[in-house]
Amino acid sequence: MSKGLFYYTLENKLLISNEKYDLQEITEESAKNFSGRIFSLNNIDPYKSRMSYCVTSTNNLFIDEENLELLKDVTNHNLIIPDWIIKHIYNRNVTSINTAYKDWQEALDSHFPVICENIKPTKKWSLTVVGLGDVGGTLITGLRLLGGDCISHINIYDKDENKVKRWEYECNQILPPDYNNNYPTVYAADEEDLFNCDMFVFCVSAYVPEVGNEISDVRLIQFQGNSKIISYYTSLASKNNFKGIFAVVSDPVDLLCKTVFEESIKYTSDQRPSLMPEQIRGYGLGVMNARACYYAKQRDDCKHYLEYGRAFGPHGEGLIVADSIDNYNEELSEYLTAKTRTANLEVRSIGFKPYIAPALSSGAFSLIATIKGDWHYSATFIGGTFMGCRNRLLPGGIELETYKNMSDSLYMKLLETYNSLL
């Protein structure tokens, strides 16, 4: 047996740990003969950690806490990890499970049905979109056009029945000249059926500033109204024992995601989350990356962002655009950050609400990327809050993009934003 590692079998699954558990222990030689996914066991505060995630390196095979350090690609030298386990990690075949959750064993048999090229065919996802304003309507148009290979149908709902009728009529009439039924059908949904889906998409907005009433960052104003509404839908998700993805598109996505997580605790008898933190995702950062690309293309000294740059944090104040991770230039990054953060005001200055790019870049494109297990930008749970970063959803859980050469100055900026969200 390798130093520091224990091997167990439970429900015909292989479990490993670096601490002793009261489980049926087996030898390493026996463990090598297991096929299928491997589960590494951790015990961390469930209010500040996910129940499960995809292990991507020896650094996050066994951890004491979740924090922003998860974005760093470093090697854990405290354990001797056998090569055969490292191979499973490389193939994304190891899932970490937090045994501090009372029902942690459920994670042994649950997985997200992402549609990846390298796994056997998986059924298309069904989506529910709630809130058919400017963003919601544009979003479902994008999903209808782009999601035929991964979305079976889209349920839509709004308190205004005429909006539902309009978008059901309009979207189902979007077709090419030669009939093709490989487009997700849009259905009007009743409230009791909203969570009969694989992904619930929240697009409701209680307040959107009118053109001419310009506020640099309306996040807190929007949060006051939207948090009350999303709390109601969280209660419905909890009552329906929803196991799919709860996707937040309405602003401010990071704070609303945290509201969903905290509210879900209220609907259980033992004060545990009824929605696991890894189920909840916020979609606002995709358009910030797209805006950064737009401005980067306009300057020769910024064009490298298109390949090497990254965006982090919220959709607004606290946003950080890095021109490059390996060769971080603070001056160029500050320029791109400022231009990106105020891009919406440029659209408003010519008399329009800036909702098309957010609905498609943060919404449709990023939601589809999630379903397909592709890299994208979204806010995901890290150590008690939701932080926007590049990540992907795999059958074994969420994988965060990690970085070997992140400068200290960039990391400190990220840490400041991260701490402001806690």
Coordinates of C-alpha atoms in Angstrom, one line a residue:
M1 CA 0.0 0.0 0.0
S2 CA 1.3 3.4 -0.9
K3 CA 2.2 5.6 2.0
G4 CA -0.8 7.7 3.2
L5 CA -3.4 6.1 1.0
F6 CA -6.3 3.8 2.0
Y7 CA -8.5 1.8 -0.5
Y8 CA -12.1 0.8 0.1
T9 CA -15.0 -0.8 -1.7
L10 CA -18.6 0.4 -1.3
E11 CA -21.5 -0.5 -3.5
N12 CA -19.0 -2.1 -6.0
K13 CA -17.3 1.3 -6.3
L14 CA -13.6 2.0 -5.5
L15 CA -12.9 4.7 -2.9
I16 CA -9.6 6.1 -1.8
S17 CA -8.6 8.4 1.1
N18 CA -5.6 9.7 3.0
E19 CA -7.4 9.4 6.3
K20 CA -8.9 6.2 7.8
Y21 CA -12.6 5.6 7.3
D22 CA -14.9 2.9 8.7
L23 CA -15.4 1.2 5.4
Q24 CA -14.5 -2.1 3.9
E25 CA -10.7 -1.8 3.2
I26 CA -9.0 -3.6 0.3
T27 CA -5.4 -3.8 -0.9
E28 CA -3.9 -1.6 -3.6
E29 CA -3.5 -4.6 -5.8
S30 CA -7.2 -5.3 -5.5
A31 CA -8.0 -1.7 -6.1
K32 CA -6.0 -1.7 -9.4
N33 CA -8.5 -4.3 -10.8
F34 CA -11.5 -2.0 -10.4
S35 CA -12.9 -0.5 -13.6
G36 CA -15.0 2.7 -13.8
R37 CA -14.8 5.9 -11.8
I38 CA -12.6 6.3 -8.7
F39 CA -13.9 8.3 -5.7
S40 CA -11.5 10.2 -3.4
L41 CA -12.9 11.1 0.0
N42 CA -12.5 14.4 1.8
N43 CA -14.2 15.8 4.9
I44 CA -14.7 19.6 4.7
D45 CA -17.3 22.1 6.0
P46 CA -20.3 21.5 3.7
Y47 CA -21.3 25.1 3.8
K48 CA -18.0 26.1 2.2
S49 CA -17.4 23.2 -0.1
R50 CA -19.1 21.2 -2.9
M51 CA -20.3 17.7 -2.3
S52 CA -18.4 16.5 -5.4
Y53 CA -16.0 17.8 -8.1
C54 CA -13.8 16.4 -10.8
V55 CA -10.2 15.8 -9.6
T56 CA -7.8 17.3 -12.0
S57 CA -4.4 16.9 -10.3
T58 CA -2.8 15.5 -7.2
N59 CA -3.2 19.0 -5.7
N60 CA -6.9 18.7 -5.4
L61 CA -7.1 14.9 -4.8
F62 CA -7.3 15.5 -1.1
I63 CA -7.8 19.0 0.3
D64 CA -8.4 20.6 3.7
E65 CA -10.6 23.5 2.4
E66 CA -11.9 25.1 -0.8
N67 CA -10.6 28.5 -1.6
L68 CA -9.2 30.5 -4.5
E69 CA -6.0 28.4 -4.4
L70 CA -7.9 25.9 -6.4
L71 CA -7.1 28.0 -9.5
K72 CA -3.4 27.4 -9.1
D73 CA -1.8 24.4 -10.7
V74 CA 0.7 23.2 -8.2
T75 CA 1.9 19.7 -7.2
N76 CA 1.1 18.1 -3.8
H77 CA 4.4 16.6 -2.5
N78 CA 2.9 15.5 0.8
L79 CA 1.5 12.2 -0.7
I80 CA 3.0 9.5 -2.8
I81 CA 0.4 8.9 -5.4
P82 CA 0.7 5.7 -7.5
D83 CA 1.1 6.2 -11.2
W84 CA -2.1 4.2 -12.0
I85 CA -4.2 6.7 -10.0
I86 CA -2.4 9.7 -11.6
K87 CA -3.4 8.1 -15.0
H88 CA -7.0 8.1 -13.9
I89 CA -6.8 11.7 -12.8
Y90 CA -5.3 12.7 -16.1
N91 CA -8.3 11.0 -17.8
R92 CA -10.7 12.9 -15.5
N93 CA -11.9 9.6 -14.1
V94 CA -11.6 10.6 -10.4
T95 CA -14.4 12.4 -8.5
S96 CA -13.8 13.9 -5.0
I97 CA -16.7 13.4 -2.5
N98 CA -17.2 15.4 0.6
T99 CA -18.2 13.0 3.4
A100 CA -19.2 15.9 5.6
Y101 CA -22.5 15.8 3.7
K102 CA -24.9 13.4 5.4
D103 CA -26.0 11.9 2.1
W104 CA -22.6 11.8 0.5
Q105 CA -23.1 8.2 -0.7
E106 CA -25.7 9.4 -3.2
A107 CA -22.8 11.0 -5.2
L108 CA -21.5 7.5 -5.9
D109 CA -24.4 6.9 -8.3
S110 CA -25.1 10.4 -9.6
H111 CA -23.4 12.3 -12.4
F112 CA -24.2 15.2 -14.7
P113 CA -25.3 13.8 -18.1
V114 CA -23.1 16.0 -20.2
I115 CA -22.9 15.3 -23.9
C116 CA -19.3 14.7 -24.6
E117 CA -17.7 13.2 -27.7
N118 CA -15.6 10.7 -25.8
I119 CA -18.5 9.1 -23.9
K120 CA -21.4 6.9 -25.0
P121 CA -24.4 8.7 -26.5
T122 CA -26.4 10.6 -23.9
K123 CA -29.9 11.9 -24.2
K124 CA -30.4 15.5 -25.1
W125 CA -31.2 17.9 -22.3
S126 CA -34.6 19.5 -21.6
L127 CA -34.5 23.1 -20.4
T128 CA -36.9 25.5 -18.6
V129 CA -36.5 29.2 -19.1
V130 CA -38.3 31.5 -16.7
G131 CA -38.6 35.2 -17.5
L132 CA -39.3 36.3 -21.1
G133 CA -38.1 39.9 -21.1
D134 CA -35.5 41.2 -23.5
V135 CA -32.8 38.8 -22.2
G136 CA -35.1 35.7 -21.8
G137 CA -36.6 36.1 -25.3
T138 CA -33.2 36.6 -27.0
L139 CA -31.8 33.6 -25.0
I140 CA -34.4 31.1 -26.1
T141 CA -34.0 32.3 -29.7
G142 CA -30.3 31.5 -29.4
L143 CA -31.0 28.1 -27.8
R144 CA -33.5 27.3 -30.6
L145 CA -31.0 28.1 -33.3
L146 CA -27.8 26.7 -31.7
G147 CA -29.0 23.9 -29.5
G148 CA -30.4 21.3 -31.8
D149 CA -27.7 18.7 -31.2
C150 CA -27.9 18.8 -27.4
I151 CA -31.3 20.2 -26.4
S152 CA -34.5 18.2 -26.8
H153 CA -37.0 20.9 -25.9
I154 CA -37.3 24.2 -24.1
N155 CA -40.1 24.9 -21.6
I156 CA -40.9 28.6 -21.2
Y157 CA -42.7 30.5 -18.4
D158 CA -43.6 34.0 -17.5
K159 CA -46.2 35.6 -15.3
D160 CA -47.4 37.4 -18.5
E161 CA -49.2 34.7 -20.4
N162 CA -49.1 36.8 -23.6
K163 CA -45.3 36.8 -23.6
V164 CA -45.4 33.0 -23.3
K165 CA -47.8 32.7 -26.3
R166 CA -45.7 35.2 -28.3
W167 CA -42.4 33.3 -27.8
E168 CA -44.0 29.9 -28.3
Y169 CA -45.4 31.1 -31.7
E170 CA -42.3 33.0 -32.8
C171 CA -39.6 30.5 -31.8
N172 CA -41.3 27.4 -33.3
Q173 CA -41.5 29.3 -36.6
I174 CA -37.8 29.7 -36.8
L175 CA -36.8 27.2 -39.5
P176 CA -34.6 26.9 -42.6
P177 CA -36.1 26.9 -46.1
D178 CA -36.1 23.1 -46.2
Y179 CA -37.9 21.7 -43.2
N180 CA -35.6 20.3 -40.5
N181 CA -36.9 19.1 -37.2
N182 CA -33.5 19.1 -35.5
Y183 CA -34.4 22.3 -33.6
P184 CA -35.6 22.1 -29.9
T185 CA -39.3 22.6 -29.7
V186 CA -40.5 25.4 -27.4
Y187 CA -43.4 24.6 -25.1
A188 CA -45.5 26.8 -22.8
A189 CA -45.0 25.4 -19.3
D190 CA -47.2 25.5 -16.2
E191 CA -45.6 26.5 -12.9
E192 CA -46.0 23.0 -11.4
D193 CA -43.9 21.6 -14.3
L194 CA -41.0 24.1 -14.2
F195 CA -38.5 21.7 -12.6
N196 CA -39.3 18.7 -14.8
C197 CA -36.1 19.4 -16.7
D198 CA -32.3 18.9 -16.7
M199 CA -31.5 22.7 -16.5
F200 CA -33.6 25.5 -15.0
V201 CA -32.6 28.9 -16.4
F202 CA -33.6 32.0 -14.4
C203 CA -33.9 35.2 -16.5
V204 CA -36.4 37.2 -14.4
S205 CA -35.5 40.8 -13.9
A206 CA -37.4 43.0 -11.4
Y207 CA -35.6 46.1 -12.5
V208 CA -33.7 47.2 -15.6
P209 CA -32.7 50.9 -15.9
E210 CA -34.4 52.7 -18.7
V211 CA -32.3 54.2 -21.4
G212 CA -31.3 57.7 -20.2
N213 CA -31.2 56.7 -16.6
E214 CA -27.6 55.6 -16.6
I215 CA -26.1 54.0 -13.5
S216 CA -22.6 52.7 -13.7
D217 CA -23.3 49.5 -11.7
V218 CA -26.9 48.7 -10.9
R219 CA -26.1 45.3 -9.4
L220 CA -27.1 46.1 -5.8
I221 CA -30.4 47.6 -7.0
Q222 CA -31.1 44.6 -9.1
F223 CA -30.2 42.3 -6.4
Q224 CA -32.8 43.6 -4.0
G225 CA -35.6 42.8 -6.4
N226 CA -34.3 39.7 -8.1
S227 CA -33.2 38.0 -4.8
K228 CA -36.9 37.9 -3.6
I229 CA -38.0 36.4 -6.9
I230 CA -35.3 33.8 -7.1
S231 CA -35.9 32.8 -3.5
Y232 CA -39.4 31.7 -4.5
Y233 CA -38.1 29.6 -7.4
T234 CA -35.5 28.1 -5.0
S235 CA -38.3 26.9 -2.8
L236 CA -40.0 25.3 -5.8
A237 CA -36.8 23.6 -6.7
S238 CA -36.4 22.3 -3.2
K239 CA -39.9 21.0 -3.0
N240 CA -39.5 19.2 -6.3
N241 CA -36.2 17.6 -5.2
F242 CA -34.5 19.1 -8.3
K243 CA -31.3 17.4 -9.2
G244 CA -30.4 19.3 -12.4
I245 CA -28.5 22.5 -13.1
F246 CA -30.0 25.8 -11.6
A247 CA -28.6 28.4 -14.0
V248 CA -28.8 32.1 -13.1
V249 CA -28.7 34.6 -16.0
S250 CA -30.3 37.6 -14.3
D251 CA -28.0 40.1 -12.6
P252 CA -26.1 40.0 -10.4
V253 CA -25.5 36.4 -11.1
D254 CA -22.8 35.7 -8.4
L255 CA -24.9 37.2 -5.6
L256 CA -28.1 35.5 -6.8
C257 CA -26.3 32.1 -7.0
K258 CA -25.3 32.6 -3.4
T259 CA -28.9 33.5 -2.5
V260 CA -30.1 30.2 -4.1
F261 CA -27.6 28.2 -2.1
E262 CA -28.4 29.9 1.2
E263 CA -32.1 29.8 0.6
S264 CA -32.0 26.1 -0.2
I265 CA -30.8 25.4 3.3
K266 CA -34.1 26.7 4.7
Y267 CA -36.1 23.9 3.1
T268 CA -34.6 21.0 4.8
S269 CA -35.1 19.6 8.3
D270 CA -31.4 19.1 9.0
Q271 CA -30.1 22.5 7.7
R272 CA -28.3 21.0 4.8
P273 CA -28.6 22.5 1.3
S274 CA -31.4 21.0 -0.7
L275 CA -29.5 22.2 -3.8
M276 CA -25.9 21.1 -3.9
P277 CA -23.5 24.1 -4.6
E278 CA -22.3 22.3 -7.8
Q279 CA -25.8 22.4 -9.2
I280 CA -25.9 26.2 -9.1
R281 CA -24.2 28.2 -11.8
G282 CA -24.2 31.9 -12.8
Y283 CA -24.0 33.1 -16.4
G284 CA -22.7 36.6 -16.7
L285 CA -19.0 36.4 -17.4
G286 CA -19.3 35.1 -21.0
V287 CA -20.2 38.5 -22.4
M288 CA -17.5 40.2 -20.4
N289 CA -14.9 37.9 -22.2
A290 CA -16.7 38.7 -25.5
R291 CA -16.5 42.4 -24.8
A292 CA -12.8 42.1 -23.8
C293 CA -12.2 40.3 -27.2
Y294 CA -14.0 43.1 -29.0
Y295 CA -11.7 45.8 -27.5
A296 CA -8.6 43.7 -27.7
K297 CA -9.0 43.3 -31.5
Q298 CA -8.9 47.1 -31.8
R299 CA -5.3 47.5 -30.5
D300 CA -2.3 45.6 -31.8
D301 CA -0.8 45.5 -28.3
C302 CA -3.9 43.8 -26.9
K303 CA -4.7 41.2 -29.6
H304 CA -2.9 38.5 -27.7
Y305 CA -5.8 38.5 -25.3
L306 CA -7.8 36.6 -27.9
E307 CA -5.6 33.5 -27.3
Y308 CA -4.0 34.0 -23.9
G309 CA -6.3 36.3 -22.0
R310 CA -8.8 35.4 -19.3
A311 CA -11.7 37.1 -17.5
F312 CA -12.6 36.6 -13.8
G313 CA -15.2 37.7 -11.3
P314 CA -18.6 39.4 -11.5
H315 CA -20.5 40.9 -14.4
G316 CA -19.7 44.5 -13.2
E317 CA -17.7 45.9 -10.3
G318 CA -15.0 43.5 -9.3
L319 CA -14.4 42.2 -12.8
I320 CA -10.8 41.4 -13.7
V321 CA -9.6 41.0 -17.3
A322 CA -6.1 39.7 -17.6
D323 CA -4.4 40.3 -20.9
S324 CA -2.4 37.1 -20.4
I325 CA -1.8 34.6 -17.5
D326 CA 1.8 33.7 -18.3
N327 CA 2.9 37.3 -19.3
Y328 CA 0.6 39.5 -17.3
N329 CA 0.7 43.2 -18.2
E330 CA -1.0 45.2 -15.6
E331 CA -1.4 48.3 -17.7
L332 CA -3.0 46.5 -20.7
S333 CA -5.2 44.5 -18.3
E334 CA -6.4 47.6 -16.5
Y335 CA -7.3 49.1 -19.9
L336 CA -9.2 46.0 -21.0
T337 CA -11.0 45.7 -17.7
A338 CA -12.1 49.3 -17.7
K339 CA -13.4 49.2 -21.3
T340 CA -15.2 45.9 -20.7
R341 CA -16.8 46.9 -17.5
T342 CA -18.3 50.1 -19.0
A343 CA -19.2 48.6 -22.4
N344 CA -22.9 48.5 -21.6
L345 CA -22.9 52.3 -21.1
E346 CA -21.7 52.7 -24.7
V347 CA -24.7 50.9 -26.0
R348 CA -27.0 52.9 -23.7
S349 CA -25.4 56.2 -24.9
I350 CA -26.8 55.6 -28.4
G351 CA -30.3 54.8 -27.1
F352 CA -30.5 51.1 -26.6
K353 CA -30.6 48.6 -23.8
P354 CA -27.5 46.2 -23.9
Y355 CA -29.1 42.8 -23.8
I356 CA -28.4 41.0 -27.0
A357 CA -24.8 40.2 -26.4
P358 CA -25.4 39.1 -22.8
A359 CA -28.3 36.9 -23.7
L360 CA -26.2 35.1 -26.4
S361 CA -22.6 35.2 -25.1
S362 CA -23.3 34.7 -21.4
G363 CA -26.5 32.8 -22.0
A364 CA -27.1 30.7 -25.1
F365 CA -23.5 29.9 -26.0
S366 CA -22.4 29.3 -22.4
L367 CA -25.4 27.2 -21.5
I368 CA -24.8 25.0 -24.5
A369 CA -21.1 24.7 -23.7
T370 CA -22.1 23.5 -20.2
I371 CA -24.4 20.8 -21.6
K372 CA -21.6 19.6 -23.9
G373 CA -18.9 19.6 -21.3
D374 CA -17.0 22.4 -23.1
W375 CA -14.8 25.2 -21.6
H376 CA -16.8 28.4 -20.9
Y377 CA -17.1 31.3 -18.5
S378 CA -19.5 31.1 -15.6
A379 CA -19.7 31.6 -11.8
T380 CA -19.3 28.4 -9.9
F381 CA -19.0 27.6 -6.2
I382 CA -15.5 28.0 -4.6
G383 CA -15.2 27.9 -0.9
G384 CA -18.5 29.5 0.2
T385 CA -19.2 31.9 -2.7
F386 CA -19.6 31.9 -6.5
M387 CA -16.7 33.2 -8.5
G388 CA -16.7 33.7 -12.2
C389 CA -13.9 31.8 -14.0
R390 CA -13.3 29.5 -16.9
N391 CA -14.5 26.0 -16.2
R392 CA -16.3 23.1 -17.6
L393 CA -18.9 20.5 -16.5
L394 CA -17.8 16.9 -16.9
P395 CA -19.6 13.6 -16.0
G396 CA -17.4 13.5 -12.9
G397 CA -18.1 17.0 -11.8
I398 CA -16.9 20.6 -12.4
E399 CA -13.3 21.2 -13.6
L400 CA -11.8 24.6 -12.9
E401 CA -9.2 25.9 -15.3
T402 CA -5.9 26.1 -13.4
Y403 CA -2.8 28.1 -14.0
K404 CA 0.9 27.4 -13.3
N405 CA 2.4 30.8 -13.9
M406 CA -0.2 33.3 -12.4
S407 CA 1.7 36.4 -11.2
D408 CA 1.3 37.4 -7.5
S409 CA -0.1 40.8 -8.5
L410 CA -2.9 39.2 -10.6
Y411 CA -3.7 36.6 -7.9
M412 CA -4.0 39.4 -5.3
K413 CA -6.5 41.2 -7.5
L414 CA -8.5 38.0 -7.9
L415 CA -8.3 37.4 -4.1
E416 CA -9.7 40.9 -3.4
T417 CA -12.6 40.2 -5.7
Y418 CA -13.1 36.8 -4.2
N419 CA -13.1 38.1 -0.6
S420 CA -15.6 40.8 -1.5
L421 CA -18.1 38.0 -2.6
L422 CA -17.8 36.0 0.6

